[in-house]
Amino acid sequence: MASSSSRRAGRTRANASAKPVHPAFDRDDQFQKRREALVRIAIHFFNRRGFHATSMEAIAAEVGLTKGTLYHYYDSKTALAYECMLASIEDGLQMAQKADEGGGSGLQKLERYLHLQFETLAGRGGSSWLHAEMSVLDETQQAEARRRSREVDARVQKFIEEGVGDGSIVAVDPKVAEFFLMGALNWLPRWYSPDGPMSSVDLAALFIRMMFDGLRARAAG
């Protein structure tokens, strides 16, 4: 039978080899902060790997928890994905508000909004890129997420409407243009890596040029 000292030594070795616990999990009275930390980590995993390829074990391991402990905060992967979606929508709303507050033409506001989106892509969160996973939610969750996201859509469409009105954007259907832009944005995390050769700033410039100027070469005049 192992002595108490050998058992303690064994636990010490096990703790040393385990991944350090995430800072948000080092106090018992931080339940909400722990949930928020899990959301941000899950967003990163879902964005980079996709919902179905991301396991609860992987998310738990990232913060130094067991899978069973993780279910204390979210009772299913779908429940966690729903909270990720709501956080994504809230981030998008805040970006749209900030872009609007900066003033300028409709085009300038739209560009500012897109640059803010690309700043999130450079980090681990990238929270506003999660909309491609809407189908994993149940019908009630999808309805609520769509209801909330319509406010973000409306704000971005307003930038386009303003741009058409002030002459900074060509005549275009604001709704179609906004859906086109957001559809392109939502798939970027699947192939873009912040650790790759192109920075998020360079990618933003390229994206905006392609979206606003198109791919057709201009004839020399």
PDB file of N, CA and C in Angstrom, residues 107-152:
ATOM      1  N   LEU A 107     -19.940  55.139 -46.802  1.00  0.00           N
ATOM      2  CA  LEU A 107     -18.839  54.255 -47.160  1.00  0.00           C
ATOM      3  C   LEU A 107     -17.791  54.210 -46.057  1.00  0.00           C
ATOM      4  N   GLN A 108     -17.487  55.356 -45.468  1.00  0.00           N
ATOM      5  CA  GLN A 108     -16.506  55.402 -44.390  1.00  0.00           C
ATOM      6  C   GLN A 108     -16.982  54.606 -43.175  1.00  0.00           C
ATOM      7  N   LYS A 109     -18.255  54.693 -42.865  1.00  0.00           N
ATOM      8  CA  LYS A 109     -18.802  53.923 -41.742  1.00  0.00           C
ATOM      9  C   LYS A 109     -18.725  52.430 -42.028  1.00  0.00           C
ATOM     10  N   LEU A 110     -19.043  52.052 -43.264  1.00  0.00           N
ATOM     11  CA  LEU A 110     -18.999  50.639 -43.634  1.00  0.00           C
ATOM     12  C   LEU A 110     -17.567  50.122 -43.568  1.00  0.00           C
ATOM     13  N   GLU A 111     -16.623  50.884 -44.075  1.00  0.00           N
ATOM     14  CA  GLU A 111     -15.225  50.474 -44.016  1.00  0.00           C
ATOM     15  C   GLU A 111     -14.760  50.353 -42.563  1.00  0.00           C
ATOM     16  N   ARG A 112     -15.174  51.297 -41.735  1.00  0.00           N
ATOM     17  CA  ARG A 112     -14.790  51.262 -40.327  1.00  0.00           C
ATOM     18  C   ARG A 112     -15.338  50.000 -39.655  1.00  0.00           C
ATOM     19  N   TYR A 113     -16.564  49.665 -39.965  1.00  0.00           N
ATOM     20  CA  TYR A 113     -17.178  48.462 -39.408  1.00  0.00           C
ATOM     21  C   TYR A 113     -16.408  47.212 -39.844  1.00  0.00           C
ATOM     22  N   LEU A 114     -16.046  47.139 -41.111  1.00  0.00           N
ATOM     23  CA  LEU A 114     -15.321  45.971 -41.604  1.00  0.00           C
ATOM     24  C   LEU A 114     -13.941  45.867 -40.961  1.00  0.00           C
ATOM     25  N   HIS A 115     -13.272  46.992 -40.774  1.00  0.00           N
ATOM     26  CA  HIS A 115     -11.968  46.963 -40.117  1.00  0.00           C
ATOM     27  C   HIS A 115     -12.091  46.460 -38.681  1.00  0.00           C
ATOM     28  N   LEU A 116     -13.146  46.859 -37.985  1.00  0.00           N
ATOM     29  CA  LEU A 116     -13.368  46.367 -36.624  1.00  0.00           C
ATOM     30  C   LEU A 116     -13.598  44.861 -36.627  1.00  0.00           C
ATOM     31  N   GLN A 117     -14.317  44.380 -37.622  1.00  0.00           N
ATOM     32  CA  GLN A 117     -14.526  42.940 -37.739  1.00  0.00           C
ATOM     33  C   GLN A 117     -13.206  42.210 -37.935  1.00  0.00           C
ATOM     34  N   PHE A 118     -12.347  42.767 -38.778  1.00  0.00           N
ATOM     35  CA  PHE A 118     -11.075  42.103 -39.044  1.00  0.00           C
ATOM     36  C   PHE A 118     -10.150  42.152 -37.841  1.00  0.00           C
ATOM     37  N   GLU A 119     -10.294  43.147 -36.992  1.00  0.00           N
ATOM     38  CA  GLU A 119      -9.504  43.175 -35.763  1.00  0.00           C
ATOM     39  C   GLU A 119      -9.847  41.976 -34.887  1.00  0.00           C
ATOM     40  N   THR A 120     -11.111  41.583 -34.856  1.00  0.00           N
ATOM     41  CA  THR A 120     -11.483  40.407 -34.066  1.00  0.00           C
ATOM     42  C   THR A 120     -10.920  39.141 -34.685  1.00  0.00           C
ATOM     43  N   LEU A 121     -10.804  39.125 -35.999  1.00  0.00           N
ATOM     44  CA  LEU A 121     -10.271  37.948 -36.683  1.00  0.00           C
ATOM     45  C   LEU A 121      -8.815  37.721 -36.313  1.00  0.00           C
ATOM     46  N   ALA A 122      -8.099  38.803 -35.984  1.00  0.00           N
ATOM     47  CA  ALA A 122      -6.689  38.681 -35.636  1.00  0.00           C
ATOM     48  C   ALA A 122      -6.503  38.065 -34.258  1.00  0.00           C
ATOM     49  N   GLY A 123      -7.535  38.130 -33.415  1.00  0.00           N
ATOM     50  CA  GLY A 123      -7.432  37.585 -32.070  1.00  0.00           C
ATOM     51  C   GLY A 123      -8.007  36.191 -31.970  1.00  0.00           C
ATOM     52  N   ARG A 124      -8.030  35.672 -30.749  1.00  0.00           N
ATOM     53  CA  ARG A 124      -8.558  34.323 -30.532  1.00  0.00           C
ATOM     54  C   ARG A 124     -10.072  34.281 -30.618  1.00  0.00           C
ATOM     55  N   GLY A 125     -10.720  35.389 -30.278  1.00  0.00           N
ATOM     56  CA  GLY A 125     -12.176  35.374 -30.229  1.00  0.00           C
ATOM     57  C   GLY A 125     -12.814  35.287 -31.599  1.00  0.00           C
ATOM     58  N   GLY A 126     -12.620  36.334 -32.385  1.00  0.00           N
ATOM     59  CA  GLY A 126     -13.236  36.347 -33.701  1.00  0.00           C
ATOM     60  C   GLY A 126     -14.720  36.106 -33.607  1.00  0.00           C
ATOM     61  N   SER A 127     -15.345  36.701 -32.578  1.00  0.00           N
ATOM     62  CA  SER A 127     -16.689  36.287 -32.206  1.00  0.00           C
ATOM     63  C   SER A 127     -17.740  36.562 -33.253  1.00  0.00           C
ATOM     64  N   SER A 128     -17.512  37.543 -34.072  1.00  0.00           N
ATOM     65  CA  SER A 128     -18.549  37.883 -35.035  1.00  0.00           C
ATOM     66  C   SER A 128     -18.508  37.020 -36.285  1.00  0.00           C
ATOM     67  N   TRP A 129     -17.757  35.947 -36.228  1.00  0.00           N
ATOM     68  CA  TRP A 129     -17.632  35.072 -37.398  1.00  0.00           C
ATOM     69  C   TRP A 129     -18.367  33.754 -37.216  1.00  0.00           C
ATOM     70  N   LEU A 130     -19.259  33.706 -36.276  1.00  0.00           N
ATOM     71  CA  LEU A 130     -19.868  32.426 -35.899  1.00  0.00           C
ATOM     72  C   LEU A 130     -21.187  32.127 -36.605  1.00  0.00           C
ATOM     73  N   HIS A 131     -21.698  33.053 -37.396  1.00  0.00           N
ATOM     74  CA  HIS A 131     -23.044  32.905 -37.933  1.00  0.00           C
ATOM     75  C   HIS A 131     -23.217  31.702 -38.863  1.00  0.00           C
ATOM     76  N   ALA A 132     -22.116  31.208 -39.423  1.00  0.00           N
ATOM     77  CA  ALA A 132     -22.222  30.047 -40.305  1.00  0.00           C
ATOM     78  C   ALA A 132     -22.705  28.808 -39.563  1.00  0.00           C
ATOM     79  N   GLU A 133     -22.666  28.839 -38.223  1.00  0.00           N
ATOM     80  CA  GLU A 133     -23.056  27.686 -37.420  1.00  0.00           C
ATOM     81  C   GLU A 133     -24.505  27.779 -36.918  1.00  0.00           C
ATOM     82  N   MET A 134     -25.295  28.692 -37.438  1.00  0.00           N
ATOM     83  CA  MET A 134     -26.660  28.888 -36.954  1.00  0.00           C
ATOM     84  C   MET A 134     -27.484  27.609 -36.984  1.00  0.00           C
ATOM     85  N   SER A 135     -27.245  26.754 -37.951  1.00  0.00           N
ATOM     86  CA  SER A 135     -28.073  25.553 -38.122  1.00  0.00           C
ATOM     87  C   SER A 135     -27.927  24.549 -36.990  1.00  0.00           C
ATOM     88  N   VAL A 136     -26.883  24.672 -36.151  1.00  0.00           N
ATOM     89  CA  VAL A 136     -26.709  23.709 -35.068  1.00  0.00           C
ATOM     90  C   VAL A 136     -27.652  23.999 -33.908  1.00  0.00           C
ATOM     91  N   LEU A 137     -28.271  25.166 -33.883  1.00  0.00           N
ATOM     92  CA  LEU A 137     -29.171  25.535 -32.794  1.00  0.00           C
ATOM     93  C   LEU A 137     -30.554  24.943 -33.018  1.00  0.00           C
ATOM     94  N   ASP A 138     -31.338  24.827 -31.950  1.00  0.00           N
ATOM     95  CA  ASP A 138     -32.707  24.353 -32.136  1.00  0.00           C
ATOM     96  C   ASP A 138     -33.559  25.507 -32.676  1.00  0.00           C
ATOM     97  N   GLU A 139     -34.799  25.219 -33.027  1.00  0.00           N
ATOM     98  CA  GLU A 139     -35.628  26.210 -33.717  1.00  0.00           C
ATOM     99  C   GLU A 139     -35.864  27.460 -32.867  1.00  0.00           C
ATOM    100  N   THR A 140     -36.089  27.274 -31.591  1.00  0.00           N
ATOM    101  CA  THR A 140     -36.326  28.425 -30.707  1.00  0.00           C
ATOM    102  C   THR A 140     -35.074  29.287 -30.598  1.00  0.00           C
ATOM    103  N   GLN A 141     -33.932  28.649 -30.449  1.00  0.00           N
ATOM    104  CA  GLN A 141     -32.674  29.378 -30.359  1.00  0.00           C
ATOM    105  C   GLN A 141     -32.370  30.110 -31.666  1.00  0.00           C
ATOM    106  N   GLN A 142     -32.607  29.449 -32.785  1.00  0.00           N
ATOM    107  CA  GLN A 142     -32.368  30.087 -34.072  1.00  0.00           C
ATOM    108  C   GLN A 142     -33.251  31.319 -34.243  1.00  0.00           C
ATOM    109  N   ALA A 143     -34.511  31.210 -33.845  1.00  0.00           N
ATOM    110  CA  ALA A 143     -35.435  32.336 -33.991  1.00  0.00           C
ATOM    111  C   ALA A 143     -34.973  33.531 -33.164  1.00  0.00           C
ATOM    112  N   GLU A 144     -34.527  33.270 -31.940  1.00  0.00           N
ATOM    113  CA  GLU A 144     -34.054  34.361 -31.083  1.00  0.00           C
ATOM    114  C   GLU A 144     -32.762  34.958 -31.612  1.00  0.00           C
ATOM    115  N   ALA A 145     -31.850  34.116 -32.075  1.00  0.00           N
ATOM    116  CA  ALA A 145     -30.587  34.623 -32.619  1.00  0.00           C
ATOM    117  C   ALA A 145     -30.836  35.466 -33.866  1.00  0.00           C
ATOM    118  N   ARG A 146     -31.735  35.022 -34.710  1.00  0.00           N
ATOM    119  CA  ARG A 146     -32.047  35.801 -35.914  1.00  0.00           C
ATOM    120  C   ARG A 146     -32.721  37.120 -35.557  1.00  0.00           C
ATOM    121  N   ARG A 147     -33.593  37.080 -34.539  1.00  0.00           N
ATOM    122  CA  ARG A 147     -34.255  38.312 -34.118  1.00  0.00           C
ATOM    123  C   ARG A 147     -33.234  39.342 -33.655  1.00  0.00           C
ATOM    124  N   ARG A 148     -32.287  38.891 -32.862  1.00  0.00           N
ATOM    125  CA  ARG A 148     -31.272  39.813 -32.356  1.00  0.00           C
ATOM    126  C   ARG A 148     -30.329  40.281 -33.453  1.00  0.00           C
ATOM    127  N   SER A 149     -29.992  39.387 -34.363  1.00  0.00           N
ATOM    128  CA  SER A 149     -29.032  39.747 -35.411  1.00  0.00           C
ATOM    129  C   SER A 149     -29.612  40.727 -36.417  1.00  0.00           C
ATOM    130  N   ARG A 150     -30.938  40.799 -36.485  1.00  0.00           N
ATOM    131  CA  ARG A 150     -31.546  41.740 -37.438  1.00  0.00           C
ATOM    132  C   ARG A 150     -31.185  43.192 -37.106  1.00  0.00           C
ATOM    133  N   GLU A 151     -30.927  43.481 -35.834  1.00  0.00           N
ATOM    134  CA  GLU A 151     -30.537  44.843 -35.476  1.00  0.00           C
ATOM    135  C   GLU A 151     -29.160  45.178 -36.054  1.00  0.00           C
ATOM    136  N   VAL A 152     -28.249  44.213 -36.010  1.00  0.00           N
ATOM    137  CA  VAL A 152     -26.934  44.423 -36.611  1.00  0.00           C
ATOM    138  C   VAL A 152     -27.083  44.594 -38.121  1.00  0.00           C
TER     139      VAL A 152
END
